[in-house]
Coordinates of C-alpha atoms and ligand atoms in Angstrom, one line a residue:
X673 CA -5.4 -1.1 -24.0
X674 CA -2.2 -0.6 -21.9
X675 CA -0.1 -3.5 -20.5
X676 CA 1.4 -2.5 -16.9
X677 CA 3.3 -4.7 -14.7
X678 CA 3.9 -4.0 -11.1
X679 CA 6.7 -5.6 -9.8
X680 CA 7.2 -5.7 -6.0
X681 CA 8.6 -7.5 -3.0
X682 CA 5.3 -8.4 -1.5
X683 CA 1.7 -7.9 -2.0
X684 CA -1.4 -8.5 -0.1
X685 CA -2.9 -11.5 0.7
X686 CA 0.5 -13.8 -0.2
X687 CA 3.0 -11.7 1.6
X688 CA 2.7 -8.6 3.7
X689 CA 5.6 -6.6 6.3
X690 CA 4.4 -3.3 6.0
X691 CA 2.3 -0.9 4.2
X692 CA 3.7 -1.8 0.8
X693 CA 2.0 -4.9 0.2
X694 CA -1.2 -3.3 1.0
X695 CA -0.6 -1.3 -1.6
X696 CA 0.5 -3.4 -4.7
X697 CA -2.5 -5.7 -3.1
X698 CA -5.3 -3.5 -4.0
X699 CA -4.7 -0.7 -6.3
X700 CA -4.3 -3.0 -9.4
X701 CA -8.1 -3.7 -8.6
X702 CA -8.8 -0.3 -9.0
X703 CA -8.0 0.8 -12.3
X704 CA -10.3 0.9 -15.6
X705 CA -10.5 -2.3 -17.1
X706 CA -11.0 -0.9 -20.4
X707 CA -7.9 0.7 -20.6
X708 CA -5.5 -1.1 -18.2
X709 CA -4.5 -4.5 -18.0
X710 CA -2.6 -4.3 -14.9
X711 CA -0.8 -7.9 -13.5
X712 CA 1.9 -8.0 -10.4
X713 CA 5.0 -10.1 -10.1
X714 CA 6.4 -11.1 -7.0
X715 CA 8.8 -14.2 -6.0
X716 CA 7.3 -17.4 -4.6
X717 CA 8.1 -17.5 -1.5
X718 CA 8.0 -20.5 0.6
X719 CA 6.5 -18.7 3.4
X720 CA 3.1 -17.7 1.6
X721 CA 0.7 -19.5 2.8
X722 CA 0.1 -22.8 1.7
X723 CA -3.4 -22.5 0.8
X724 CA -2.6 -19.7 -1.7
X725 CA 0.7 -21.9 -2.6
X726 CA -1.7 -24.8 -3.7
X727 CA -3.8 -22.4 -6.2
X728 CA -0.7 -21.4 -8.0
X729 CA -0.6 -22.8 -11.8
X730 CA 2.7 -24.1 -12.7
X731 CA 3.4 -22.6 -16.1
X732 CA 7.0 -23.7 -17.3
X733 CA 10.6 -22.9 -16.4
X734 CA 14.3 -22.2 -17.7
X735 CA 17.6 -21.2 -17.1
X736 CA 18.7 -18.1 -16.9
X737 CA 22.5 -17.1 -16.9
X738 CA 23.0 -14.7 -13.7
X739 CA 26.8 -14.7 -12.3
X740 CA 28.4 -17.3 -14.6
X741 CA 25.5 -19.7 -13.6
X742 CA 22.7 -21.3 -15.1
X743 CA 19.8 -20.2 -12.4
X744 CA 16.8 -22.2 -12.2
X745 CA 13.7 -19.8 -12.6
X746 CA 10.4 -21.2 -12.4
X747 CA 7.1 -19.5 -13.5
X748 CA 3.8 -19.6 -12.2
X749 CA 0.9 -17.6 -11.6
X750 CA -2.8 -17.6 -10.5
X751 CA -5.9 -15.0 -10.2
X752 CA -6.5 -13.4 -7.4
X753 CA -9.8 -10.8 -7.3
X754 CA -10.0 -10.5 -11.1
X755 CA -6.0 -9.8 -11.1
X756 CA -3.6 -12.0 -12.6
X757 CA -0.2 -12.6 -10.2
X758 CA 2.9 -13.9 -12.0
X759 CA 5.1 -15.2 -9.4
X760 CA 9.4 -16.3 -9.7
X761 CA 10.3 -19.6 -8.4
X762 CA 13.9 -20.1 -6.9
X763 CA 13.8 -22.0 -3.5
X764 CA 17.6 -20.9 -2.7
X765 CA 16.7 -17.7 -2.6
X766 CA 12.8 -17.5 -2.2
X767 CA 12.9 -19.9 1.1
X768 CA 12.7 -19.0 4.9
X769 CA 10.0 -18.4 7.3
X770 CA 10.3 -14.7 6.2
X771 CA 10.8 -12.7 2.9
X772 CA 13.9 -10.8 3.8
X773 CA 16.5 -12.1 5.9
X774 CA 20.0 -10.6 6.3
X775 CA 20.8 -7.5 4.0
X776 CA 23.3 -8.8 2.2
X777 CA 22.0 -12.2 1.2
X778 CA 18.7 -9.8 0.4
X779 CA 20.7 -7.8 -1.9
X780 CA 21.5 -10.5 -4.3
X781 CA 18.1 -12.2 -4.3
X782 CA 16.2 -9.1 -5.1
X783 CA 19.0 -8.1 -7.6
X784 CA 18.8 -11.8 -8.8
X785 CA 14.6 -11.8 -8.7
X786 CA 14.8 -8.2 -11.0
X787 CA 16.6 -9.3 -14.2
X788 CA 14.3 -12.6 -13.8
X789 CA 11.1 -10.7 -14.0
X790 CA 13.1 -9.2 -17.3
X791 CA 14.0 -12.5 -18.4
X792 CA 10.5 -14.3 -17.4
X793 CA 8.1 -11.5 -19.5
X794 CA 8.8 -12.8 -23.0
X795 CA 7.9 -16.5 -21.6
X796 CA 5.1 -15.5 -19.9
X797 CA 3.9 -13.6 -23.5
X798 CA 3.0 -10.6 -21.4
X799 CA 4.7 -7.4 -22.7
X800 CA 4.5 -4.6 -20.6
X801 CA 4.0 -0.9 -22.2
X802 CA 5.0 -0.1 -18.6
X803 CA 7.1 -1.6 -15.4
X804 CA 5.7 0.1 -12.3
X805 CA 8.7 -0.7 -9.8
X806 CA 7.9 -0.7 -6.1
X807 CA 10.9 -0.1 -3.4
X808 CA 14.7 -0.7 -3.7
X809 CA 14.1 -4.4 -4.4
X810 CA 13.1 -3.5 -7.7
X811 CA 15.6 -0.8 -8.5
X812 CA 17.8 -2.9 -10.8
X813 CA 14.9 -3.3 -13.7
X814 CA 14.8 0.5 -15.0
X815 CA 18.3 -0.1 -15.1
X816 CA 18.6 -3.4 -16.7
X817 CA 16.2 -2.4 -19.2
X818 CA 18.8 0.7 -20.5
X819 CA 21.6 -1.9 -20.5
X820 CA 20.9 -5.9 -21.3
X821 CA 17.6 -5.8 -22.2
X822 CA 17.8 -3.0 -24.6
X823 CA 18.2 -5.1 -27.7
X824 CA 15.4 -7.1 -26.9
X825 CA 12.7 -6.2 -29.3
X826 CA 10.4 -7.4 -27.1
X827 CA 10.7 -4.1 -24.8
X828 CA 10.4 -1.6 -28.0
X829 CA 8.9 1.1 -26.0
X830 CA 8.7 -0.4 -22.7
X831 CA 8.5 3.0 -19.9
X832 CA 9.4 2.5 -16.0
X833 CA 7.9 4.1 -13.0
X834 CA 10.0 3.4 -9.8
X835 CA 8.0 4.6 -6.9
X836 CA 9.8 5.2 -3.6
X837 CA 7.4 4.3 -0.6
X838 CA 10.3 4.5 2.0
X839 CA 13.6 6.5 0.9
X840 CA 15.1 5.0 3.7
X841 CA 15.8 2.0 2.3
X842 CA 17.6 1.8 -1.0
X843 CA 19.7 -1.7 -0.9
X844 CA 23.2 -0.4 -0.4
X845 CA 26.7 -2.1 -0.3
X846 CA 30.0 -1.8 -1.4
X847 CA 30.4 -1.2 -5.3
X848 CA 31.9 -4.3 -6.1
X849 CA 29.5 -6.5 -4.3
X850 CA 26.7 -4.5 -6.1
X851 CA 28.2 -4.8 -9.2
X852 CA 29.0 -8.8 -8.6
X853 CA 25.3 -9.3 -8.0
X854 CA 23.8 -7.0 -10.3
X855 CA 26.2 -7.8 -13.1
X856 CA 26.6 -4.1 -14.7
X857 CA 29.4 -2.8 -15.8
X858 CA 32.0 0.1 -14.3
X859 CA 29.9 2.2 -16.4
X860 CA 27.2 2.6 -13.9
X861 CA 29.3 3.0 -10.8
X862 CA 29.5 6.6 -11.0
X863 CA 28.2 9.3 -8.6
X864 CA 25.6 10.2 -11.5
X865 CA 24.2 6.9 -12.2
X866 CA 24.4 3.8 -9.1
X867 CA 27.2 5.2 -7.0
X868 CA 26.3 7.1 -4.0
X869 CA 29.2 8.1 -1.3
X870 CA 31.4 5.5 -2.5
X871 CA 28.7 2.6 -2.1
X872 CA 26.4 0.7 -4.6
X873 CA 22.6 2.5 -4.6
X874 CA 20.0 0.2 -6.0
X875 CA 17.4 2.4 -5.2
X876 CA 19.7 4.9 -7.0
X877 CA 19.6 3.0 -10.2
X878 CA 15.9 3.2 -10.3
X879 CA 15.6 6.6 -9.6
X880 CA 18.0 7.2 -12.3
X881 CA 16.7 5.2 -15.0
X882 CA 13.2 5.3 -14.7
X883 CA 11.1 7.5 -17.0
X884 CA 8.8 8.7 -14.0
X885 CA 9.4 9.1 -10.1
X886 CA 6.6 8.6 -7.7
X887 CA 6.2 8.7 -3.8
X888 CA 3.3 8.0 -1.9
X889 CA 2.2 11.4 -1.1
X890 CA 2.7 15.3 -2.0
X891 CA 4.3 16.5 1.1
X892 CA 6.8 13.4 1.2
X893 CA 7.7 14.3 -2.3
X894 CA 8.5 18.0 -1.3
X895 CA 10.3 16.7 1.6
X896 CA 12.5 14.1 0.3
X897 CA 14.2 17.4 -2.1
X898 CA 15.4 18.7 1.7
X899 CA 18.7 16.7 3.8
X900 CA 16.6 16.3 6.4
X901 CA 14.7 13.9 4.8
X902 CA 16.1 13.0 1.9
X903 CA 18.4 10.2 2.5
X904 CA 21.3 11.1 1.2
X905 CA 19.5 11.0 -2.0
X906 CA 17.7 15.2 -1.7
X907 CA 20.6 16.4 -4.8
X908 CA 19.2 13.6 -6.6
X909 CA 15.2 13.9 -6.1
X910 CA 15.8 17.9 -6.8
X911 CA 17.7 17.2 -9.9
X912 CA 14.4 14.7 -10.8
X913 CA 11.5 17.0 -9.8
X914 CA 10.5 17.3 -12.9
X915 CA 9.3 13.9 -13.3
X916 CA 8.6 13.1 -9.5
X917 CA 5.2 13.2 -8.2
X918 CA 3.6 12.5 -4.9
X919 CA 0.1 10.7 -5.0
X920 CA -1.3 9.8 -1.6
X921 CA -2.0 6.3 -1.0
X922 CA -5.8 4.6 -0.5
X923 CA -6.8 1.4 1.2
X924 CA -8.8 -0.9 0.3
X925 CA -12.5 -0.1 1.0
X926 CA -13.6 -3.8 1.1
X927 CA -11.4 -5.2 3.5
X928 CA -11.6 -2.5 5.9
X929 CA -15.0 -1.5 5.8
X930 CA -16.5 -1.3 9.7
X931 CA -20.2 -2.0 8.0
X932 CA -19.0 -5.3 6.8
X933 CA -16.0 -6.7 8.2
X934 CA -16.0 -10.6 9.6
X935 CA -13.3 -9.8 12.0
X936 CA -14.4 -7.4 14.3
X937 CA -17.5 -7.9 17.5
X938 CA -20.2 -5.5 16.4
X939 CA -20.8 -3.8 12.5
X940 CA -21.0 -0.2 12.2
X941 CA -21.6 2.9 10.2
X942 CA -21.3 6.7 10.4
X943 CA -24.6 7.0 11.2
X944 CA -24.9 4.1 14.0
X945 CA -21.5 4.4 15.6
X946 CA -22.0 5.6 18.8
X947 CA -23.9 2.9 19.9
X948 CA -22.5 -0.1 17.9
X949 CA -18.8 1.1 17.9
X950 CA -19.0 0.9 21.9
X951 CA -19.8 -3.1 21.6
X952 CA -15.8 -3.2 20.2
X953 CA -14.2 -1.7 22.1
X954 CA -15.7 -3.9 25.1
X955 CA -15.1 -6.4 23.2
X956 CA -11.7 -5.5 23.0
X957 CA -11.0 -4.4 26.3
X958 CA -12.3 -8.3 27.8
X959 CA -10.5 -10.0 25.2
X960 CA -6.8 -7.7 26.0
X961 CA -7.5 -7.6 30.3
X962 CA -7.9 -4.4 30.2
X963 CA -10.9 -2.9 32.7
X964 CA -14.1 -3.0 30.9
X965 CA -14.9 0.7 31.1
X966 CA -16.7 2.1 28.3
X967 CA -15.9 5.9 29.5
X968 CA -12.0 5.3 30.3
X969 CA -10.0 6.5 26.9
X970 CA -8.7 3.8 24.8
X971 CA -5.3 4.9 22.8
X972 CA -4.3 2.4 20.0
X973 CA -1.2 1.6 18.3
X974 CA -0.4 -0.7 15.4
X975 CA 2.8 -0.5 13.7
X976 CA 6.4 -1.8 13.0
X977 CA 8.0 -1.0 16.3
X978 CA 11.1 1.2 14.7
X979 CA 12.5 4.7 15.0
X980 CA 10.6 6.2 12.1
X981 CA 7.2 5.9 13.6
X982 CA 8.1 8.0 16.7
X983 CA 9.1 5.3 19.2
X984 CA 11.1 7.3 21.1
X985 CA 8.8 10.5 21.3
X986 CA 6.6 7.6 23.2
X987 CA 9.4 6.2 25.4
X988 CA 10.4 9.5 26.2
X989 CA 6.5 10.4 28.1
X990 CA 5.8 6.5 28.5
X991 CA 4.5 7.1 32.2
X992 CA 2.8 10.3 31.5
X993 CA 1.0 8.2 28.9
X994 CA -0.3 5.7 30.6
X995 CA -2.2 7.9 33.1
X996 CA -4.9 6.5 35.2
X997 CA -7.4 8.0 32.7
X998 CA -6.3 6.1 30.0
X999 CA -5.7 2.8 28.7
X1000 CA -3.4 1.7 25.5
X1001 CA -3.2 -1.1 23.5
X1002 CA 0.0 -1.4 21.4
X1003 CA 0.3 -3.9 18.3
X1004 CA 3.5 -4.6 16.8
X1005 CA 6.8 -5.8 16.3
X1006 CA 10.4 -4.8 15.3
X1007 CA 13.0 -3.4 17.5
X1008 CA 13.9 -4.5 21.2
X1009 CA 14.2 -2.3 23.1
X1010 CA 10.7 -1.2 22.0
X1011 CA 9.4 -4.7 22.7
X1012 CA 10.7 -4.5 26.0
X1013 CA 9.5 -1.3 26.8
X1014 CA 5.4 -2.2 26.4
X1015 CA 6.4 -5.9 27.9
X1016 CA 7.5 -3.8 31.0
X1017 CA 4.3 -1.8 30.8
X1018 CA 1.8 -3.8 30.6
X1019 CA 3.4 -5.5 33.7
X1020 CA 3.8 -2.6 35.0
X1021 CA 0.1 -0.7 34.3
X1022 CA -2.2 -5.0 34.1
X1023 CA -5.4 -4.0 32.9
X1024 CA -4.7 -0.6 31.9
X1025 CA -1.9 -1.4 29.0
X1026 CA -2.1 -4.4 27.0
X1027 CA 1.6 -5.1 25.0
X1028 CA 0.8 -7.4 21.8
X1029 CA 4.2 -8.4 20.2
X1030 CA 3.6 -10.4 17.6
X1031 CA 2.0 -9.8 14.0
X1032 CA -2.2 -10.4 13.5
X1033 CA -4.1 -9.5 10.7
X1034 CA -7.4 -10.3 13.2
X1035 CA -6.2 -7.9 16.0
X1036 CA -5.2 -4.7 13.9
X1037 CA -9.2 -4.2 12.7
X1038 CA -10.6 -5.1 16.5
X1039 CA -7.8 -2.2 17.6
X1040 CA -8.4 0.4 14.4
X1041 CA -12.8 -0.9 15.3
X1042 CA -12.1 -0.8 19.4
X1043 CA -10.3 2.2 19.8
X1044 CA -11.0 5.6 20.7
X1045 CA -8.2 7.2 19.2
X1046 CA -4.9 6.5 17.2
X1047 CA -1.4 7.4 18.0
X1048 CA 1.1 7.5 15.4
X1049 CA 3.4 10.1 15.7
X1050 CA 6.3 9.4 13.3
X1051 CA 9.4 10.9 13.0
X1052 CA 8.6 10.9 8.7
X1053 CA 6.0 9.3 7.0
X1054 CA 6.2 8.6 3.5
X1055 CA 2.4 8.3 3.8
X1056 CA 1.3 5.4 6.5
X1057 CA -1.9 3.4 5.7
X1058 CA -2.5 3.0 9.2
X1059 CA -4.1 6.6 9.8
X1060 CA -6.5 5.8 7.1
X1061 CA -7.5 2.6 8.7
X1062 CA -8.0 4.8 11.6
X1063 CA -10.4 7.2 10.1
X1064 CA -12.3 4.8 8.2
X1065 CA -12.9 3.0 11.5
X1066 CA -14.1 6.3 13.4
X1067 CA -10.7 6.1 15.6
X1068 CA -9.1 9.5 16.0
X1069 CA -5.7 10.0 14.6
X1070 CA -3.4 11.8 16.6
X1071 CA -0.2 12.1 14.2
X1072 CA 2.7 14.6 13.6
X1073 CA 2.6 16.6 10.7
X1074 CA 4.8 15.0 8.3
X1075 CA 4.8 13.4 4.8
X1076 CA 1.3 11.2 4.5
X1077 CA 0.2 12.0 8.3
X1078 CA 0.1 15.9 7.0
X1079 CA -1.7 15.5 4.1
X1080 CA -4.5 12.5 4.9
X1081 CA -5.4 14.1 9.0
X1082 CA -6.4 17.7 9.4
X1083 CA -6.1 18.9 12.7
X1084 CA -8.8 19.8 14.5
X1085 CA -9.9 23.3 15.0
X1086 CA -12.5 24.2 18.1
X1087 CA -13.4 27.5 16.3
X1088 CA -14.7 26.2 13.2
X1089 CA -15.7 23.2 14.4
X1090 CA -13.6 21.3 11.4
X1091 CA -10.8 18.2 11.3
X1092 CA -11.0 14.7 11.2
X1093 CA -7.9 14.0 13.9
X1094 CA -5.3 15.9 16.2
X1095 CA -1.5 16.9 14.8
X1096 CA 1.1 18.5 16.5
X1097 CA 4.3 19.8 14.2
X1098 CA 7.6 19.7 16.1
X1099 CA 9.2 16.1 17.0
X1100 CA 8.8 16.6 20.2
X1101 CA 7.6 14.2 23.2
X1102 CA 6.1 17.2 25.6
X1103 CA 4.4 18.7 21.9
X1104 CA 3.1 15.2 21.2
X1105 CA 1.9 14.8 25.2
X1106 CA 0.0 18.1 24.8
X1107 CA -1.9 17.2 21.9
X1108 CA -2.7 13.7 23.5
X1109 CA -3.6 15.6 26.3
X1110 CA -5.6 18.0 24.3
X1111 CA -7.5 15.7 22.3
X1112 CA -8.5 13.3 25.7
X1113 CA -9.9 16.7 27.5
X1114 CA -12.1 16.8 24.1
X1115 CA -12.8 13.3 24.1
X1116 CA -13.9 13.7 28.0
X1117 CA -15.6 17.3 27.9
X1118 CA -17.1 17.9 24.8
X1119 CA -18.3 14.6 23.4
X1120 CA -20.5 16.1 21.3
X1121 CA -17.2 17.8 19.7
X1122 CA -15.4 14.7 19.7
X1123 CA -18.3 12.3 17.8
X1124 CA -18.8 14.9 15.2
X1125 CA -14.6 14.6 14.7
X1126 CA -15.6 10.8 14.2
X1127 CA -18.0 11.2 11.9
X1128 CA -16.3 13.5 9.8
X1129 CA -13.4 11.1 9.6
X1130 CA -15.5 8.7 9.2
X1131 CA -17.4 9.8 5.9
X1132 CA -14.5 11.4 3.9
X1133 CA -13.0 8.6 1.2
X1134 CA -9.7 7.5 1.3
X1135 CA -10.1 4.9 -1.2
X1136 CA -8.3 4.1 -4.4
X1137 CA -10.5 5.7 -6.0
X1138 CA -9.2 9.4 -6.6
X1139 CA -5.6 7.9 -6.6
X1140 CA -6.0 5.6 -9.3
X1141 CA -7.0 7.8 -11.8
X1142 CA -3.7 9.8 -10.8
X1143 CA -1.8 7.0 -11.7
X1144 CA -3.3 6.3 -15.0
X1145 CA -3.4 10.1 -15.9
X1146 CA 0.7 9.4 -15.4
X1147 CA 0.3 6.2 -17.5
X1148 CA -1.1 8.1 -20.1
X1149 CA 1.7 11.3 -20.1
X1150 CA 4.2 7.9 -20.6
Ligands
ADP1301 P1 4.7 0.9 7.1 O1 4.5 0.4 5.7 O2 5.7 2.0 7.2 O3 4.9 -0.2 8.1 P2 1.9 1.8 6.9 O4 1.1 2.6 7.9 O5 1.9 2.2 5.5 O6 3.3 1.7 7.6 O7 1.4 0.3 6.9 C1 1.4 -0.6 7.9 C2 0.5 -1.7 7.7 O8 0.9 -2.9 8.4 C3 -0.9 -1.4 8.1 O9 -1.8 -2.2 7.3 C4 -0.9 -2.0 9.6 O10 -2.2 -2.3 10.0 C5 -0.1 -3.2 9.4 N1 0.6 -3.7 10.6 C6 1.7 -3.2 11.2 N2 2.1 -4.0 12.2 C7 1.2 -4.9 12.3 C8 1.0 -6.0 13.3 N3 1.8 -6.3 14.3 N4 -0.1 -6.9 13.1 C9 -0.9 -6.6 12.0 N5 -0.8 -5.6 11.2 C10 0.2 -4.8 11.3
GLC1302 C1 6.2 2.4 3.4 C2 6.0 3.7 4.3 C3 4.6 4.0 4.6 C4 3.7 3.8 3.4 C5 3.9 2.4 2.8 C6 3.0 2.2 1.5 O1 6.3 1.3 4.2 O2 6.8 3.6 5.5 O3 4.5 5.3 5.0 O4 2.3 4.0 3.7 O5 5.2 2.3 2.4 O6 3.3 3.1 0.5

């Protein structure tokens, strides 16, 4: 039996921003039993929900010494779906209505949260054979564990995984505020170890320090070793290729499951779609204002509203877009001016584009159920959940051909009569309006073409399934 601990910033159900918690919220679930006893630590944050706040079993507390104080940490934890979460109590830095506030304050409570998850293992009796680190947040431990916790006989043979869903971020600041908060010595701030152009890299550290590298899909991986989308970071990720590997993320085939899912008008299958998928997207088009037309194409979007999902590709065409023969339903939030721009079109197109600015759980399955199609045409992708979503739900993806889009869609080809979505390669608003285009004459003219698309998307598995057993082939090379 191996003992692995995933440590992240969030995690579905308590605490979700993006496609990361989705993540370190259901593939624990999914490995062998038998072999893996897999737990996740995340802080306590005042702003999960209460009713998962009031299942939580206090287990003890101490004091831990971080910057010449004595830090409170508090312990607790609870099961959720057979998997046990250990949570870190610290309401100065675990409180607010959301999980990550300014950058710099961030820095020092993730960099405070990761030598507490070091310090909080030999309470909680649970020692790890390996730490699977999640994201920049958690960039400190591989490092922590060379330097502090070394001695600790407790972590005799303890391995790390850092895996890099967005390269993007990697918690930077000046050296000496990263070395105040993560308390390491000038050892570590050099340009082979946590300095990067002058600045602190937590990210860095992990990438460093920990025995194996992952990102969330094979082409990201390649593509991370390139400037282009490496971050800064490409010298590093080449000079680690040896131990970096890309596996392709899965969702979880319970909660979004079209057959049985509470949230959406009408269940469906691959085999009764085109009759019972219909009922959602009127559904959908009644509850949004839009014109209840069951023939007029229905374009979906649900995403963080920033520049790596394409934004302005979308800006760029927004009028050809919204063209009489289509409708679009946007659901997200993030960056103003992308706000603004839907708010102004769905004033400026009523009942033909419906702008949703806010964050609902209940609203992305009646879009990804509703929808004819999917647009997501980001500028990189490490490897987006929400195409998956997508295709489980029998909406078309319509994606550029990068990191996670490239390797989870294939394009549709009229020849063979093969592909599950539509892709276009260059970022490029006119390239991305002629595949839109493209795929709408298909969905008008060839229906037959376009529900055989559907199906295939829909019957293909992106669950955990294949993926999981990736991840404990890598436990086991550990
Ligand atoms: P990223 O993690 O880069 O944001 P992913 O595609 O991996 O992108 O994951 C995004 C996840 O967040 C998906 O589960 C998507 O449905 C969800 N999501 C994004 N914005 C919203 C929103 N406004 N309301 C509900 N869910 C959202
Ligand atoms: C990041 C990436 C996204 C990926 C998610 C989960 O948020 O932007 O592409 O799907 O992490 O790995």
């Amino acid at each position: 039996m191996k003992n692995i601990l995933f440590a992240t910033s969030e995690a579905v159900p308590f605490i979700k921003t993006g496609g990361l918690a989705d993540v370190a919220g259901s593939l624990p679930k999914y490995f062998d039993k038998e072999k893996y006893d897999v737990r996740v630590i995340l802080p306590k944050y005042t702003c999960i929900p209460e009713k998962f706040r009031n299942q939580m079993k206090y287990v003890t507390n101490f004091y831990m010494d971080y910057r010449y104080r004595d830090v409170y940490v508090g312990l607790f934890e609870m099961e959720y779906q057979g998997v046990t979460y250990y949570f870190i109590d610290n309401e100065e830095y675990f409180s607010g209505s959301r999980p990550y506030t300014d950058m710099f304050f961030d820095l020092e409570k993730f960099a405070f949260f990761s030598k507490a998850v070091l310090a909080a293992l030999p309470v909680y009796g649970f020692r790890p054979d390996i730490i699977h680190c999640h994201d920049w947040q958690t960039g400190l431990i591989p490092v922590h564990l060379h330097d502090r916790f070394q001695a600790n006989p407790f972590f005799n043979g303890t391995k790390t995984i850092m895996t890099i869903h967005n390269l993007k971020f990697q918690g930077v600041w000046d050296v000496k505020t990263i070395q105040k908060i993560s308390e390491l010595s000038d050892y570590y701030f050099t340009p082979d170890k946590l300095e990067a152009y002058k600045n602190g890299n937590m990210l860095k550290g992990g990438i460093v320090y920990a025995d194996k590298v992952t990102t969330v899909s094979s082409t990201y991986a390649e593509e991370i070793k390139t400037p282009y989308y490496g971050e800064g970071l490409d010298g590093l990720m080449r000079a680690r290729s040896n131990n970096l590997v890309g596996i392709v993320n899965g969702i979880d085939y319970d909660d979004f499951n079209p057959e049985t899912d509470p949230m959406i008008a009408a269940n469906y299958n691959a085999g009764n779609f085109r009759k019972e998928k219909a009922k959602n997207k009127a559904a959908l088009q009644k509850e949004l204002g839009l014109a209840e037309d069951p023939k007029t194409f229905l374009l979906g979007i649900v995403s963080r509203l920033t520049d790596q999902k394409g934004f302005d590709l979308i800006k760029c065409v927004m009028d050809e877009l919204c063209s009489e023969d289509t409708q679009l339903v946007v659901l997200g939030t993030g960056d103003r001016q992308y706000e603004d721009l839907f708010r102004h079109y769905a004033w400026k197109y009523q009942g033909r584009v419906s702008a949703n600015i806010f964050y609902s759980e209940e609203l992305s399955h009646k879009i990804y159920a509703g929808c004819d199609a999917f647009l997501m045409p980001s500028l990189f992708e490490p490897c987006g959940l929400s195409q998956l979503m997508s295709l489980r739900y029998g909406t078309v993806p319509i994606v550029r051909e990068t990191g996670g889009l490239k390797d989870t869609v294939e394009a549709y080809n009229e020849y063979e009569h093969t592909g599950t979505g539509f892709s276009f390669a260059n970022y490029n608003a006119h390239e991305m309006l002629g595949i839109e285009r493209y795929a709408k004459d298909v969905f008008y003219n060839r229906k037959r073409e376009w529900n055989r698309i559907v199906e295939r998307g829909m019957t293909e598995d992106w669950s955990w399934s294949v993926s999981a057993r990736k991840y404990e082939q890598l436990y086991e090379e550990l």
